[in-house]
PDB file of C-alpha atoms and ligand atoms in Angstrom:
ATOM      1  CA  UNK Z  28       0.000   0.000   0.000  1.00  0.00           C
ATOM      2  CA  UNK Z  29       1.253   3.462  -0.922  1.00  0.00           C
ATOM      3  CA  UNK Z  30       1.735   5.912   1.936  1.00  0.00           C
ATOM      4  CA  UNK Z  31       2.412   8.994  -0.223  1.00  0.00           C
ATOM      5  CA  UNK Z  32      -0.035  11.867  -0.306  1.00  0.00           C
ATOM      6  CA  UNK Z  33      -1.772  12.574  -3.608  1.00  0.00           C
ATOM      7  CA  UNK Z  34      -0.157  15.421  -5.557  1.00  0.00           C
ATOM      8  CA  UNK Z  35      -2.017  18.344  -7.179  1.00  0.00           C
ATOM      9  CA  UNK Z  36      -0.665  20.419 -10.066  1.00  0.00           C
ATOM     10  CA  UNK Z  37      -1.769  23.828 -11.419  1.00  0.00           C
ATOM     11  CA  UNK Z  38      -0.465  25.162 -14.753  1.00  0.00           C
ATOM     12  CA  UNK Z  39      -0.379  28.932 -15.264  1.00  0.00           C
ATOM     13  CA  UNK Z  40       0.177  31.242 -18.252  1.00  0.00           C
ATOM     14  CA  UNK Z  41      -0.996  34.784 -19.119  1.00  0.00           C
ATOM     15  CA  UNK Z  42      -4.568  34.421 -20.429  1.00  0.00           C
ATOM     16  CA  UNK Z  43      -5.255  30.718 -19.618  1.00  0.00           C
ATOM     17  CA  UNK Z  44      -6.344  30.113 -23.218  1.00  0.00           C
ATOM     18  CA  UNK Z  45      -3.209  28.821 -25.048  1.00  0.00           C
ATOM     19  CA  UNK Z  46      -0.304  27.283 -23.132  1.00  0.00           C
ATOM     20  CA  UNK Z  47      -1.726  26.411 -19.717  1.00  0.00           C
ATOM     21  CA  UNK Z  48      -4.921  24.636 -20.895  1.00  0.00           C
ATOM     22  CA  UNK Z  49      -2.653  22.713 -23.310  1.00  0.00           C
ATOM     23  CA  UNK Z  50      -0.351  21.790 -20.406  1.00  0.00           C
ATOM     24  CA  UNK Z  51      -3.334  20.772 -18.261  1.00  0.00           C
ATOM     25  CA  UNK Z  52      -4.705  18.561 -21.077  1.00  0.00           C
ATOM     26  CA  UNK Z  53      -1.369  16.973 -22.041  1.00  0.00           C
ATOM     27  CA  UNK Z  54      -0.298  16.362 -18.436  1.00  0.00           C
ATOM     28  CA  UNK Z  55      -3.718  14.839 -17.557  1.00  0.00           C
ATOM     29  CA  UNK Z  56      -3.476  12.634 -20.681  1.00  0.00           C
ATOM     30  CA  UNK Z  57       0.073  11.541 -19.677  1.00  0.00           C
ATOM     31  CA  UNK Z  58      -1.038  10.781 -16.104  1.00  0.00           C
ATOM     32  CA  UNK Z  59      -3.927   8.700 -17.473  1.00  0.00           C
ATOM     33  CA  UNK Z  60      -1.644   6.876 -19.940  1.00  0.00           C
ATOM     34  CA  UNK Z  61       0.543   5.743 -17.026  1.00  0.00           C
ATOM     35  CA  UNK Z  62      -2.434   4.911 -14.774  1.00  0.00           C
ATOM     36  CA  UNK Z  63      -1.375   7.498 -12.195  1.00  0.00           C
ATOM     37  CA  UNK Z  64      -4.724   9.253 -11.638  1.00  0.00           C
ATOM     38  CA  UNK Z  65      -4.857   8.106  -7.989  1.00  0.00           C
ATOM     39  CA  UNK Z  66      -1.401   9.640  -7.329  1.00  0.00           C
ATOM     40  CA  UNK Z  67      -2.204  12.914  -9.158  1.00  0.00           C
ATOM     41  CA  UNK Z  68      -5.965  13.356  -8.821  1.00  0.00           C
ATOM     42  CA  UNK Z  69      -6.101  17.145  -9.229  1.00  0.00           C
ATOM     43  CA  UNK Z  70      -4.803  18.948 -12.343  1.00  0.00           C
ATOM     44  CA  UNK Z  71      -6.025  22.396 -13.392  1.00  0.00           C
ATOM     45  CA  UNK Z  72      -4.910  25.586 -15.130  1.00  0.00           C
ATOM     46  CA  UNK Z  73      -5.324  29.337 -14.624  1.00  0.00           C
ATOM     47  CA  UNK Z  74      -4.098  32.671 -15.980  1.00  0.00           C
ATOM     48  CA  UNK Z  75      -2.411  35.679 -14.409  1.00  0.00           C
ATOM     49  CA  UNK Z  76      -4.651  38.025 -16.453  1.00  0.00           C
ATOM     50  CA  UNK Z  77      -8.447  38.340 -16.135  1.00  0.00           C
ATOM     51  CA  UNK Z  78      -8.868  39.369 -19.806  1.00  0.00           C
ATOM     52  CA  UNK Z  79     -10.190  35.963 -21.023  1.00  0.00           C
ATOM     53  CA  UNK Z  80     -11.979  34.689 -17.891  1.00  0.00           C
ATOM     54  CA  UNK Z  81     -14.786  32.308 -18.929  1.00  0.00           C
ATOM     55  CA  UNK Z  82     -13.407  31.818 -22.471  1.00  0.00           C
ATOM     56  CA  UNK Z  83     -12.815  28.434 -24.076  1.00  0.00           C
ATOM     57  CA  UNK Z  84      -9.204  27.590 -25.054  1.00  0.00           C
ATOM     58  CA  UNK Z  85      -7.747  29.117 -28.252  1.00  0.00           C
ATOM     59  CA  UNK Z  86      -8.819  27.062 -31.286  1.00  0.00           C
ATOM     60  CA  UNK Z  87      -5.141  26.598 -32.249  1.00  0.00           C
ATOM     61  CA  UNK Z  88      -4.392  24.936 -28.892  1.00  0.00           C
ATOM     62  CA  UNK Z  89      -7.465  22.742 -29.273  1.00  0.00           C
ATOM     63  CA  UNK Z  90      -6.589  21.657 -32.836  1.00  0.00           C
ATOM     64  CA  UNK Z  91      -2.935  20.967 -31.952  1.00  0.00           C
ATOM     65  CA  UNK Z  92      -4.005  18.783 -29.026  1.00  0.00           C
ATOM     66  CA  UNK Z  93      -6.723  17.094 -31.087  1.00  0.00           C
ATOM     67  CA  UNK Z  94      -4.201  16.247 -33.838  1.00  0.00           C
ATOM     68  CA  UNK Z  95      -2.205  14.356 -31.187  1.00  0.00           C
ATOM     69  CA  UNK Z  96      -5.266  12.630 -29.667  1.00  0.00           C
ATOM     70  CA  UNK Z  97      -5.375  14.800 -26.548  1.00  0.00           C
ATOM     71  CA  UNK Z  98      -8.812  16.113 -25.510  1.00  0.00           C
ATOM     72  CA  UNK Z  99      -9.013  19.674 -24.133  1.00  0.00           C
ATOM     73  CA  UNK Z 100     -11.800  20.940 -21.914  1.00  0.00           C
ATOM     74  CA  UNK Z 101     -11.407  24.100 -19.856  1.00  0.00           C
ATOM     75  CA  UNK Z 102     -12.798  27.551 -19.246  1.00  0.00           C
ATOM     76  CA  UNK Z 103     -10.327  30.301 -18.439  1.00  0.00           C
ATOM     77  CA  UNK Z 104     -10.042  31.487 -14.854  1.00  0.00           C
ATOM     78  CA  UNK Z 105      -7.710  33.804 -13.036  1.00  0.00           C
ATOM     79  CA  UNK Z 106      -5.125  32.415 -10.613  1.00  0.00           C
ATOM     80  CA  UNK Z 107      -5.763  33.320  -6.967  1.00  0.00           C
ATOM     81  CA  UNK Z 108      -3.866  33.440  -3.684  1.00  0.00           C
ATOM     82  CA  UNK Z 109      -5.929  30.447  -2.601  1.00  0.00           C
ATOM     83  CA  UNK Z 110      -4.468  28.335  -5.442  1.00  0.00           C
ATOM     84  CA  UNK Z 111      -1.203  28.381  -3.471  1.00  0.00           C
ATOM     85  CA  UNK Z 112      -3.006  26.546  -0.648  1.00  0.00           C
ATOM     86  CA  UNK Z 113      -4.968  24.246  -2.980  1.00  0.00           C
ATOM     87  CA  UNK Z 114      -2.083  23.015  -5.172  1.00  0.00           C
ATOM     88  CA  UNK Z 115       1.267  21.385  -4.339  1.00  0.00           C
ATOM     89  CA  UNK Z 116       2.884  22.458  -7.631  1.00  0.00           C
ATOM     90  CA  UNK Z 117       2.232  25.739  -9.461  1.00  0.00           C
ATOM     91  CA  UNK Z 118       4.023  25.505 -12.815  1.00  0.00           C
ATOM     92  CA  UNK Z 119       4.237  28.403 -15.245  1.00  0.00           C
ATOM     93  CA  UNK Z 120       5.485  29.016 -18.758  1.00  0.00           C
ATOM     94  CA  UNK Z 121       7.765  32.084 -18.835  1.00  0.00           C
ATOM     95  CA  UNK Z 122       9.672  34.521 -16.596  1.00  0.00           C
ATOM     96  CA  UNK Z 123       6.846  37.055 -16.734  1.00  0.00           C
ATOM     97  CA  UNK Z 124       4.367  34.472 -15.355  1.00  0.00           C
ATOM     98  CA  UNK Z 125       6.929  33.522 -12.696  1.00  0.00           C
ATOM     99  CA  UNK Z 126       7.408  37.083 -11.506  1.00  0.00           C
ATOM    100  CA  UNK Z 127       3.624  37.704 -11.428  1.00  0.00           C
ATOM    101  CA  UNK Z 128       3.102  34.497  -9.422  1.00  0.00           C
ATOM    102  CA  UNK Z 129       5.886  35.320  -6.949  1.00  0.00           C
ATOM    103  CA  UNK Z 130       4.025  38.492  -6.087  1.00  0.00           C
ATOM    104  CA  UNK Z 131       0.754  36.574  -5.496  1.00  0.00           C
ATOM    105  CA  UNK Z 132       2.226  33.644  -3.525  1.00  0.00           C
ATOM    106  CA  UNK Z 133       1.534  33.976   0.231  1.00  0.00           C
ATOM    107  CA  UNK Z 134       4.670  33.840   2.403  1.00  0.00           C
ATOM    108  CA  UNK Z 135       3.410  30.761   4.268  1.00  0.00           C
ATOM    109  CA  UNK Z 136       2.506  28.766   1.129  1.00  0.00           C
ATOM    110  CA  UNK Z 137       4.377  25.479   0.765  1.00  0.00           C
ATOM    111  CA  UNK Z 138       3.507  25.197  -2.946  1.00  0.00           C
ATOM    112  CA  UNK Z 139       6.431  24.588  -5.294  1.00  0.00           C
ATOM    113  CA  UNK Z 140       6.475  27.472  -7.802  1.00  0.00           C
ATOM    114  CA  UNK Z 141       8.569  26.787 -10.921  1.00  0.00           C
ATOM    115  CA  UNK Z 142       8.836  27.073 -14.679  1.00  0.00           C
ATOM    116  CA  UNK Z 143       7.269  23.920 -16.166  1.00  0.00           C
ATOM    117  CA  UNK Z 144      10.189  23.867 -18.616  1.00  0.00           C
ATOM    118  CA  UNK Z 145      12.548  23.091 -15.710  1.00  0.00           C
ATOM    119  CA  UNK Z 146      11.301  19.503 -16.092  1.00  0.00           C
ATOM    120  CA  UNK Z 147      12.111  19.326 -19.833  1.00  0.00           C
ATOM    121  CA  UNK Z 148      14.901  16.734 -20.231  1.00  0.00           C
ATOM    122  CA  UNK Z 149      16.055  18.740 -23.289  1.00  0.00           C
ATOM    123  CA  UNK Z 150      16.485  21.799 -21.062  1.00  0.00           C
ATOM    124  CA  UNK Z 151      14.237  24.247 -22.938  1.00  0.00           C
ATOM    125  CA  UNK Z 152      13.182  26.274 -19.895  1.00  0.00           C
ATOM    126  CA  UNK Z 153      10.806  28.802 -21.456  1.00  0.00           C
ATOM    127  CA  UNK Z 154       7.497  27.817 -23.062  1.00  0.00           C
ATOM    128  CA  UNK Z 155       7.025  30.914 -25.193  1.00  0.00           C
ATOM    129  CA  UNK Z 156       3.800  32.834 -25.774  1.00  0.00           C
ATOM    130  CA  UNK Z 157       2.380  31.534 -29.106  1.00  0.00           C
ATOM    131  CA  UNK Z 158      -0.532  34.018 -29.258  1.00  0.00           C
ATOM    132  CA  UNK Z 159       0.725  36.389 -31.963  1.00  0.00           C
ATOM    133  CA  UNK Z 160       2.593  33.730 -33.958  1.00  0.00           C
ATOM    134  CA  UNK Z 161       1.694  30.914 -36.345  1.00  0.00           C
ATOM    135  CA  UNK Z 162       0.530  27.379 -35.686  1.00  0.00           C
ATOM    136  CA  UNK Z 163       4.139  26.114 -35.522  1.00  0.00           C
ATOM    137  CA  UNK Z 164       4.455  27.927 -32.187  1.00  0.00           C
ATOM    138  CA  UNK Z 165       1.619  25.810 -30.803  1.00  0.00           C
ATOM    139  CA  UNK Z 166       3.204  22.641 -32.186  1.00  0.00           C
ATOM    140  CA  UNK Z 167       6.516  23.624 -30.548  1.00  0.00           C
ATOM    141  CA  UNK Z 168       4.717  24.299 -27.237  1.00  0.00           C
ATOM    142  CA  UNK Z 169       3.034  20.892 -27.520  1.00  0.00           C
ATOM    143  CA  UNK Z 170       6.375  19.088 -27.908  1.00  0.00           C
ATOM    144  CA  UNK Z 171       7.938  20.970 -24.980  1.00  0.00           C
ATOM    145  CA  UNK Z 172       4.882  20.275 -22.790  1.00  0.00           C
ATOM    146  CA  UNK Z 173       4.907  16.571 -23.723  1.00  0.00           C
ATOM    147  CA  UNK Z 174       8.587  16.247 -22.703  1.00  0.00           C
ATOM    148  CA  UNK Z 175       8.111  18.266 -19.502  1.00  0.00           C
ATOM    149  CA  UNK Z 176       5.070  16.136 -18.538  1.00  0.00           C
ATOM    150  CA  UNK Z 177       7.127  12.929 -18.617  1.00  0.00           C
ATOM    151  CA  UNK Z 178       9.984  14.814 -16.918  1.00  0.00           C
ATOM    152  CA  UNK Z 179       7.714  15.935 -14.069  1.00  0.00           C
ATOM    153  CA  UNK Z 180       6.475  12.361 -13.493  1.00  0.00           C
ATOM    154  CA  UNK Z 181      10.101  11.171 -13.338  1.00  0.00           C
ATOM    155  CA  UNK Z 182      10.944  13.978 -10.907  1.00  0.00           C
ATOM    156  CA  UNK Z 183       8.030  12.821  -8.716  1.00  0.00           C
ATOM    157  CA  UNK Z 184       9.472   9.261  -8.935  1.00  0.00           C
ATOM    158  CA  UNK Z 185       6.247   8.005 -10.519  1.00  0.00           C
ATOM    159  CA  UNK Z 186       7.983   6.759 -13.722  1.00  0.00           C
TER     160      UNK Z 186
HETATM  161  C1  WE7 J 201      -2.353  37.852 -25.074  1.00  0.00           C
HETATM  162  C2  WE7 J 201      -1.414  36.817 -25.053  1.00  0.00           C
HETATM  163  C3  WE7 J 201      -1.870  35.501 -24.815  1.00  0.00           C
HETATM  164  C4  WE7 J 201      -0.417  38.673 -25.360  1.00  0.00           C
HETATM  165  N1  WE7 J 201      -3.189  35.273 -24.652  1.00  0.00           N
HETATM  166  N2  WE7 J 201      -3.655  37.583 -24.889  1.00  0.00           N
HETATM  167 CL1  WE7 J 201      -4.534  41.469 -25.716  1.00  0.00          CL
HETATM  168  C5  WE7 J 201      -4.417  40.974 -24.088  1.00  0.00           C
HETATM  169  C6  WE7 J 201      -4.289  41.948 -23.090  1.00  0.00           C
HETATM  170  C7  WE7 J 201      -4.186  41.562 -21.762  1.00  0.00           C
HETATM  171  C8  WE7 J 201      -4.221  40.237 -21.419  1.00  0.00           C
HETATM  172  C9  WE7 J 201      -4.350  39.294 -22.433  1.00  0.00           C
HETATM  173 CL2  WE7 J 201      -4.353  37.716 -21.951  1.00  0.00          CL
HETATM  174  C10 WE7 J 201      -4.471  39.632 -23.777  1.00  0.00           C
HETATM  175  C11 WE7 J 201      -4.650  38.646 -24.875  1.00  0.00           C
HETATM  176  C12 WE7 J 201      -4.046  36.293 -24.683  1.00  0.00           C
HETATM  177  N3  WE7 J 201      -1.012  34.477 -24.774  1.00  0.00           N
HETATM  178  N4  WE7 J 201      -0.200  37.343 -25.238  1.00  0.00           N
HETATM  179  N5  WE7 J 201      -1.709  38.971 -25.289  1.00  0.00           N
HETATM  180  C13 WE7 J 201       0.662  39.626 -25.555  1.00  0.00           C
HETATM  181  C14 WE7 J 201       1.828  39.193 -26.170  1.00  0.00           C
HETATM  182  C15 WE7 J 201       2.871  40.065 -26.368  1.00  0.00           C
HETATM  183  C16 WE7 J 201       2.784  41.374 -25.966  1.00  0.00           C
HETATM  184  C17 WE7 J 201       1.629  41.822 -25.355  1.00  0.00           C
HETATM  185  C18 WE7 J 201       0.563  40.958 -25.146  1.00  0.00           C
HETATM  186  C19 WE7 J 201      -0.678  41.510 -24.483  1.00  0.00           C
END
């Protein structure tokens, strides 16, 4: 019998419509693939900006995920102080997200706040904003997120 506590993970980007819902979907799909849902039962995403709250993910994120057999279902929400109590890991995409989150994180929060790209075995630390670029940016994000998802599970000693 396992004695470890279940782990919860929150992914964060700017608007919560491109990178973080993709990360949520890909990581959840990876967790399911390895039958680890009982170890990581809570996976969500949020944005640092309120601009898109309530919106569905960007159609380019949805089609990139769909092309790789990964379902996406999310509505944008804004990250809150409380997320730092609710989640063990708060993983973001770029240095701007990281600096915004550092200013929100309560001093007593034990959440691990990091760039998701820190878990990429290829060492690509920044998952860049694809919003004003072409579809290849989304494809590149998808590949980074796929590698970092497996890397995170290895870090957690679940693979
Ligand atoms: C983005 C974005 C992204 C940039 N998703 N938006 Cl226009 C705007 C204004 C405030 C907040 C948001 Cl979220 C948005 C729409 C959504 N990934 N990236 N905007 C972006 C990129 C480079 C320079 C400036 C911005 C606003």
